[in-house]
CSV table of N, CA and C in Angstrom, one decimal:
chain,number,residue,atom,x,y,z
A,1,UNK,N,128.3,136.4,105.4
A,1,UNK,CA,127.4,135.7,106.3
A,1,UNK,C,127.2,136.4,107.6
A,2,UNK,N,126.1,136.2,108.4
A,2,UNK,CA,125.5,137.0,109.4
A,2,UNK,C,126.0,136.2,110.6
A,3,UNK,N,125.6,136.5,111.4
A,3,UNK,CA,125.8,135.9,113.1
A,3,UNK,C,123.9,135.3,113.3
A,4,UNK,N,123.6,134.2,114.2
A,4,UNK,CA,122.0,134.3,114.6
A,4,UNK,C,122.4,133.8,115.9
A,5,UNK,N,121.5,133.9,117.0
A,5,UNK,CA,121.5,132.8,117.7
A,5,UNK,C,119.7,132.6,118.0
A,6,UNK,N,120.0,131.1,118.2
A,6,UNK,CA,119.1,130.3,117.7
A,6,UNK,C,118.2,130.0,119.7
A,7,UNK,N,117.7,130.4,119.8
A,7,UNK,CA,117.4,130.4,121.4
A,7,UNK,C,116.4,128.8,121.3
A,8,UNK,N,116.5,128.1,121.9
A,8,UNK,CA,115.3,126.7,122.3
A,8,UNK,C,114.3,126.9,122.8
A,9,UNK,N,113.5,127.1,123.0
A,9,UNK,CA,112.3,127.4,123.8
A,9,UNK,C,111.3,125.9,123.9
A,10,UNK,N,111.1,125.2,125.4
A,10,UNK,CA,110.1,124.5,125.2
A,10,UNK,C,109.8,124.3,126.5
A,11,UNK,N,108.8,123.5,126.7
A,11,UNK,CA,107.9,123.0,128.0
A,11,UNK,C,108.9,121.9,128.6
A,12,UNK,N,109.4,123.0,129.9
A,12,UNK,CA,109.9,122.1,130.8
A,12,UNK,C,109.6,121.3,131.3
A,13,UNK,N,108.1,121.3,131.8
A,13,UNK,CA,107.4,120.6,132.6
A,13,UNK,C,107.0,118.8,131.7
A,14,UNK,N,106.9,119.4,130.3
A,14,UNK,CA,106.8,118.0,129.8
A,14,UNK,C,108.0,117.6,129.3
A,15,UNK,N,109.2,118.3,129.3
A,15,UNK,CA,110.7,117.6,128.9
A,15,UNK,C,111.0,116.8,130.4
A,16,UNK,N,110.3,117.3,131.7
A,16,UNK,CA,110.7,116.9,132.5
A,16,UNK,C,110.6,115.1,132.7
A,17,UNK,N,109.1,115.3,132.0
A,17,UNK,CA,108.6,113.7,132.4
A,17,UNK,C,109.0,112.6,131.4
A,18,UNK,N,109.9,113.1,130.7
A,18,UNK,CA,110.8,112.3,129.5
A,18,UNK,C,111.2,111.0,130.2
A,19,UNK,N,111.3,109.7,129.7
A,19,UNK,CA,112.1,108.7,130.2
A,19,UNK,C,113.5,108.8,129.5
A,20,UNK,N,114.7,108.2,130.3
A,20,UNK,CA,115.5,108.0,129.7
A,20,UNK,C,115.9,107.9,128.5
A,21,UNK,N,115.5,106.9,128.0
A,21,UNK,CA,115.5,106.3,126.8
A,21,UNK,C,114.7,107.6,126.1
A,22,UNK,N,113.9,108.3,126.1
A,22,UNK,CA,112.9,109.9,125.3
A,22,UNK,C,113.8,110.7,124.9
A,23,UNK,N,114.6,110.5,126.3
A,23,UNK,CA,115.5,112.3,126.5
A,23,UNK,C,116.8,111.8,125.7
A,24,UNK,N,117.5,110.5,125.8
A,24,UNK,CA,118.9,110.2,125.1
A,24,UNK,C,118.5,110.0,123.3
A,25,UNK,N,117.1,109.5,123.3
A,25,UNK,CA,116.6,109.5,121.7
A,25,UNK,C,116.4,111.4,121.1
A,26,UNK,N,116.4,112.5,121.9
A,26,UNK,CA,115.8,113.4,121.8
A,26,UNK,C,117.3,113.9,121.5
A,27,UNK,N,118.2,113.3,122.6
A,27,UNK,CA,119.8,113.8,122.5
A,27,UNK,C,120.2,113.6,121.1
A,28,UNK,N,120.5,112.5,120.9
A,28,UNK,CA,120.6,111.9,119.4
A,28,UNK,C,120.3,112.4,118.1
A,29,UNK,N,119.2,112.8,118.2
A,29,UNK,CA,118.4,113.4,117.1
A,29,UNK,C,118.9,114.8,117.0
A,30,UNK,N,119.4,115.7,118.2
A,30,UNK,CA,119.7,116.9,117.7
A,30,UNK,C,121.1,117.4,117.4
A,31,UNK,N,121.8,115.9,117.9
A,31,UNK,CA,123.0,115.9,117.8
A,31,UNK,C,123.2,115.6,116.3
A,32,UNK,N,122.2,114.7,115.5
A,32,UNK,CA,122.6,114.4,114.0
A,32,UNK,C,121.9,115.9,113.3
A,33,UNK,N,121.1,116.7,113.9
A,33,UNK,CA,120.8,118.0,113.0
A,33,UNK,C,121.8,118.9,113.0
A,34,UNK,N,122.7,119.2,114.7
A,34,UNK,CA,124.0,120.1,114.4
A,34,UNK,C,124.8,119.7,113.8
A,35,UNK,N,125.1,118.1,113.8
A,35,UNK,CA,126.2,117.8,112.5
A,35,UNK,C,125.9,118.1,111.5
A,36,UNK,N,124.7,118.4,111.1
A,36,UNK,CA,124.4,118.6,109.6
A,36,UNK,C,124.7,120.2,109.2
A,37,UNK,N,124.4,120.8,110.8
A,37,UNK,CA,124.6,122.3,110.3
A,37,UNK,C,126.5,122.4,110.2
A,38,UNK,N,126.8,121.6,111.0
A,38,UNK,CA,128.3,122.1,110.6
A,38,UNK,C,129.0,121.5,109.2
A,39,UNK,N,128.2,120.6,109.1
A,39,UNK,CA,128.9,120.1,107.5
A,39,UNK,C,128.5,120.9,106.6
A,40,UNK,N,127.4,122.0,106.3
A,40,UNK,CA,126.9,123.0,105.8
A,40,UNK,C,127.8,124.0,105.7
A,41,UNK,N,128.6,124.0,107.3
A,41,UNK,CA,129.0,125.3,107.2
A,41,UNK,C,128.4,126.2,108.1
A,42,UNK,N,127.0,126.1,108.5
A,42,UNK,CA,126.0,127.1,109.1
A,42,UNK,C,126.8,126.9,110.7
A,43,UNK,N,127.5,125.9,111.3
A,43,UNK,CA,127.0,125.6,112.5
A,43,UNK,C,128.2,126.7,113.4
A,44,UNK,N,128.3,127.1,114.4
A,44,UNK,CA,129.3,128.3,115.1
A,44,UNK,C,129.8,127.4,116.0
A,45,UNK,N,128.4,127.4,117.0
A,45,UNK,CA,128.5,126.3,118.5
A,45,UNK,C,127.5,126.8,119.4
A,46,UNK,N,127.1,126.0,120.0
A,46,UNK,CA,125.7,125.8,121.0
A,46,UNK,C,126.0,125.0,122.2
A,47,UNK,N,125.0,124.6,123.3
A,47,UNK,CA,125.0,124.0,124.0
A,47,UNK,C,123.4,124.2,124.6
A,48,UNK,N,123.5,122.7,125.1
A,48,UNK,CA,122.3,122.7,126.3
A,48,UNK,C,122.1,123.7,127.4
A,49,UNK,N,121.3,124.1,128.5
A,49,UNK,CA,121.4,124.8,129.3
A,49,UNK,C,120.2,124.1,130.8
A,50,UNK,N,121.4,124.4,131.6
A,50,UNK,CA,120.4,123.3,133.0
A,50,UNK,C,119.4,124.3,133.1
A,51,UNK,N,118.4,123.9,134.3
A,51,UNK,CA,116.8,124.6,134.4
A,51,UNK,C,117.2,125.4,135.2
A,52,UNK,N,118.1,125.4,136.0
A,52,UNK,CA,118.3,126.3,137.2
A,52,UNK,C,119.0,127.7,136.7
A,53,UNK,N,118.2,129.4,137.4
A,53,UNK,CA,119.2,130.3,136.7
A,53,UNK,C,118.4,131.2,137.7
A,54,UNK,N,119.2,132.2,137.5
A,54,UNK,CA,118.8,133.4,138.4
A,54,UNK,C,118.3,134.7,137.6
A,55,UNK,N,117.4,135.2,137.7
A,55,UNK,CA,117.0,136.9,137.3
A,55,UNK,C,117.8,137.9,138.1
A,56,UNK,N,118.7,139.0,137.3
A,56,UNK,CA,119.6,140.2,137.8
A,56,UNK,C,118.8,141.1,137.3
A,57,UNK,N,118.6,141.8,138.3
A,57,UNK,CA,118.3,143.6,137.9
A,57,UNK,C,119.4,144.4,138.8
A,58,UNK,N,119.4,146.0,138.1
A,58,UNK,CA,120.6,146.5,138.5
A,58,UNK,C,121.2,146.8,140.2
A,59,UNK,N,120.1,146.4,140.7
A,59,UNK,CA,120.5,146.1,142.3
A,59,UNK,C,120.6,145.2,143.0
A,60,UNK,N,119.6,144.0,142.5
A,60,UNK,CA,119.7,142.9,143.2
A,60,UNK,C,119.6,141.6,142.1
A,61,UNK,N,119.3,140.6,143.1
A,61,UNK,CA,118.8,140.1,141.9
A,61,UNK,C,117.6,139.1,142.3
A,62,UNK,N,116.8,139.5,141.5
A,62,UNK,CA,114.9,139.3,141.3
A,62,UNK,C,114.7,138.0,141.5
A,63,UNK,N,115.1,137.2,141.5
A,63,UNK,CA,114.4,135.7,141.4
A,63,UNK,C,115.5,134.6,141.0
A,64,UNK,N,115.5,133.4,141.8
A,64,UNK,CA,116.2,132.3,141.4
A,64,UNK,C,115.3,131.4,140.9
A,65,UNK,N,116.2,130.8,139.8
A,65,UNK,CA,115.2,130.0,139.4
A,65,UNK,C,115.3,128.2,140.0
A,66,UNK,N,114.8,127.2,139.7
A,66,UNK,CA,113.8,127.6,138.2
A,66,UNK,C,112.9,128.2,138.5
A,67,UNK,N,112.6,128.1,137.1
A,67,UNK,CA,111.0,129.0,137.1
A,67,UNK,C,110.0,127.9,136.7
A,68,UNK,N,109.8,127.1,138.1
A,68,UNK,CA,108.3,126.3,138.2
A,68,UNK,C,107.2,127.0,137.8
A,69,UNK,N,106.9,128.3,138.0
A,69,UNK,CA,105.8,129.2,137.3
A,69,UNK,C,106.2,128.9,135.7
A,70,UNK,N,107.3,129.1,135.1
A,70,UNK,CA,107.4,129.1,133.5
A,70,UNK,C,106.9,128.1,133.1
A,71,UNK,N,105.8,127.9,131.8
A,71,UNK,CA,105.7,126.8,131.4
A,71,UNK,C,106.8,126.7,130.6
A,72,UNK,N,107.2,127.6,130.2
A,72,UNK,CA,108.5,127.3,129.0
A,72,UNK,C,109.2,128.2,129.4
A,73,UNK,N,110.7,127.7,128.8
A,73,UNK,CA,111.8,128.3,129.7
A,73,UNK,C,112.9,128.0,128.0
A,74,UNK,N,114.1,128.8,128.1
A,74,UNK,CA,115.2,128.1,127.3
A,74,UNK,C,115.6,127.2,127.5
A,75,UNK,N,116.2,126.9,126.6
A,75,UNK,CA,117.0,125.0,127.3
A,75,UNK,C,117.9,124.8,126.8
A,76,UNK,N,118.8,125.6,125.9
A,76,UNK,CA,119.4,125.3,125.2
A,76,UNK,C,120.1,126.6,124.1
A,77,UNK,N,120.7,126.7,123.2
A,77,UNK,CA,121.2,127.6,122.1
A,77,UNK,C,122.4,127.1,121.0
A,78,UNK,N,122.0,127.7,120.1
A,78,UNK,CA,123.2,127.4,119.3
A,78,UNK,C,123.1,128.4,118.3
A,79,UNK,N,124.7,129.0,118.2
A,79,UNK,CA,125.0,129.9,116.8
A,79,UNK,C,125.2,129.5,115.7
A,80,UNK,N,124.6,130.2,115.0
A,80,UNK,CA,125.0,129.8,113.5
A,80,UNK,C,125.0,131.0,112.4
A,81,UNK,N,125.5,130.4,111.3
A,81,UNK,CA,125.8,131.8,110.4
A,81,UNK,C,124.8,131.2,109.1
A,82,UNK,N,124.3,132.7,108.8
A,82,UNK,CA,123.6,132.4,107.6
A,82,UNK,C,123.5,133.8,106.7
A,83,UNK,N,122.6,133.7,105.6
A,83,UNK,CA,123.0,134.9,104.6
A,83,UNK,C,122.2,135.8,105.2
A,84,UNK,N,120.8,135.6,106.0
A,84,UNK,CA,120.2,136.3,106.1
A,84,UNK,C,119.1,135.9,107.0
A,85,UNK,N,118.4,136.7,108.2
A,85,UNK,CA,117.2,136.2,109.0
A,85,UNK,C,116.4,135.1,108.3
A,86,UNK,N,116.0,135.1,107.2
A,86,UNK,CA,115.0,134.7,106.6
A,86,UNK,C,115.5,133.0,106.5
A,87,UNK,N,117.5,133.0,106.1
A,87,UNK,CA,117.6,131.5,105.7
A,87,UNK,C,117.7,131.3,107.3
A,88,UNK,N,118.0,132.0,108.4
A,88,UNK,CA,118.4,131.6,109.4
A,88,UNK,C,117.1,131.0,110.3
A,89,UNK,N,116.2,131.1,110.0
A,89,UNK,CA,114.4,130.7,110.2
A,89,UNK,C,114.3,129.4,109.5
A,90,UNK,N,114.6,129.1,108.4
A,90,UNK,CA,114.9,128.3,107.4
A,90,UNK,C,115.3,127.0,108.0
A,91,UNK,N,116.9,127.4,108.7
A,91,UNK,CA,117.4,126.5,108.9
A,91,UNK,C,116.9,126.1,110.7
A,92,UNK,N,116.3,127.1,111.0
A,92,UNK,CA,116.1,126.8,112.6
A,92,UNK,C,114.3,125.6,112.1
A,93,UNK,N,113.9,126.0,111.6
A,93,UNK,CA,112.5,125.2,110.9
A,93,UNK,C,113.0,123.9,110.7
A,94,UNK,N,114.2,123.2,109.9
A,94,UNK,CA,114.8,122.2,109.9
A,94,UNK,C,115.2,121.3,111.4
A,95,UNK,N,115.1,122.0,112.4
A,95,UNK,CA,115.1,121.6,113.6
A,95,UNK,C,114.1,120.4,113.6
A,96,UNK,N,114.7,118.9,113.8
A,96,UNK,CA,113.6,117.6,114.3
A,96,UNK,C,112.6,118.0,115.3
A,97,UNK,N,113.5,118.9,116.2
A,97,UNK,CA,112.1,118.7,117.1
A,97,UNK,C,111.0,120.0,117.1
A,98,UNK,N,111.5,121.1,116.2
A,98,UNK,CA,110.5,121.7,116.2
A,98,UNK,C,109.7,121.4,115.1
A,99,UNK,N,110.3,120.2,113.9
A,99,UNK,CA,109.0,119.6,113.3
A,99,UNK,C,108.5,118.9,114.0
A,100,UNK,N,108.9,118.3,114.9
A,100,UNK,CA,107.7,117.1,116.0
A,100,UNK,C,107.2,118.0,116.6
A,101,UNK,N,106.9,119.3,116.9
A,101,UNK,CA,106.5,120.5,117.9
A,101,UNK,C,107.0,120.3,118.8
A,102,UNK,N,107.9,119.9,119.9
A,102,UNK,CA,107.9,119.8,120.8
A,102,UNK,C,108.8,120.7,121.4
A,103,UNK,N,109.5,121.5,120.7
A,103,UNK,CA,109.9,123.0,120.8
A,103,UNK,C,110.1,123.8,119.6
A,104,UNK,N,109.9,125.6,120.3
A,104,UNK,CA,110.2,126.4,119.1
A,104,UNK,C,111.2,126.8,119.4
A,105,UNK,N,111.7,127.9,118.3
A,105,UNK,CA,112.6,128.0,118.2
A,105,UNK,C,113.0,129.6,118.2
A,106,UNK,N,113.1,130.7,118.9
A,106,UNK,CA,113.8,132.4,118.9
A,106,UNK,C,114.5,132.5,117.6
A,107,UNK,N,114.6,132.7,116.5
A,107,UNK,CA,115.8,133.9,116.1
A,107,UNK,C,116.1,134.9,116.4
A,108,UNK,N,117.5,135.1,116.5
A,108,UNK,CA,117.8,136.5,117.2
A,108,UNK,C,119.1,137.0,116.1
A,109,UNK,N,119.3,137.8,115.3
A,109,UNK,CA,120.7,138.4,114.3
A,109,UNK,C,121.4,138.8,115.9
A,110,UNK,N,122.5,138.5,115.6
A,110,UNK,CA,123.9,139.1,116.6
A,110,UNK,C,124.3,140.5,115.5
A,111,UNK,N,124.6,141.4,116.8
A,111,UNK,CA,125.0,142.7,116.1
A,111,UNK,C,126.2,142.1,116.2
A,112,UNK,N,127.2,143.1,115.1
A,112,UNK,CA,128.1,142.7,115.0
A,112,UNK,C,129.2,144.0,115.6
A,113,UNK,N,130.2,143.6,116.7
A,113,UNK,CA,130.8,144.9,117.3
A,113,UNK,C,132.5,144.9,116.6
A,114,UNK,N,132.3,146.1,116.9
A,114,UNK,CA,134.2,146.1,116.1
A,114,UNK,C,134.8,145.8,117.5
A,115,UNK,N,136.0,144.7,116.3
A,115,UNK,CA,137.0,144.0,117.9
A,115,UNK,C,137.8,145.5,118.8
A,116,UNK,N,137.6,146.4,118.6
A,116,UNK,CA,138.6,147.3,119.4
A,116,UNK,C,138.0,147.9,120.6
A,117,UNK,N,136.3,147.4,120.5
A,117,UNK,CA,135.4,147.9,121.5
A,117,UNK,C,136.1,147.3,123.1
């Protein structure tokens, strides 16, 4: 089995205007899809990620966020293992809310380093 990580991508601006009740139903729902990936087997670990973050380049660093310019931003990630990009797309597609569209979804394969690095 491979390494993926699974990047969130969606419109902050309309996650923003969520009610309560939207955003804890939205919580819910992805909370019952990672349990599924870990009863699978697929699931590593993920988490949410707050809006606020900073751009570094090798001198300084570029920009704090958020990024009110971004319509979309990450929001989130989670690893998981699978046989191959293709099932790892697969299982990122099974995501509730990127069937409701309301975000997509990055695959990325993790290279894999020898522990002695």
């Amino acid at each position: 089995m491979e390494k993926f990580l699974l990047l969130i991508r969606e419109d902050v601006k309309k996650e923003s205007g969520l009610s309560e009740e939207e955003f804890n139903k939205n919580i819910e729902t992805m909370t019952r899809w990672v349990e599924n990936l870990a009863e699978t087997g697929n699931y590593i670990s993920g988490e949410p990620l707050k809006p606020e973050g900073k751009y570094v380049g090798n001198e300084h660093i570029i920009s704090d966020g958020p990024f009110i310019e971004a319509k979309e931003a990450i929001s989130g990630y989670v690893f998981i293992r699978a046989e191959n990009i293709d099932q790892a797309a697969s299982i990122a597609k099974t995501c509730p809310e990127v069937i409701d569209g309301r975000i997509v979804i990055e695959v990325r394969p993790i290279i894999e380093m020898e522990k002695n690095v």
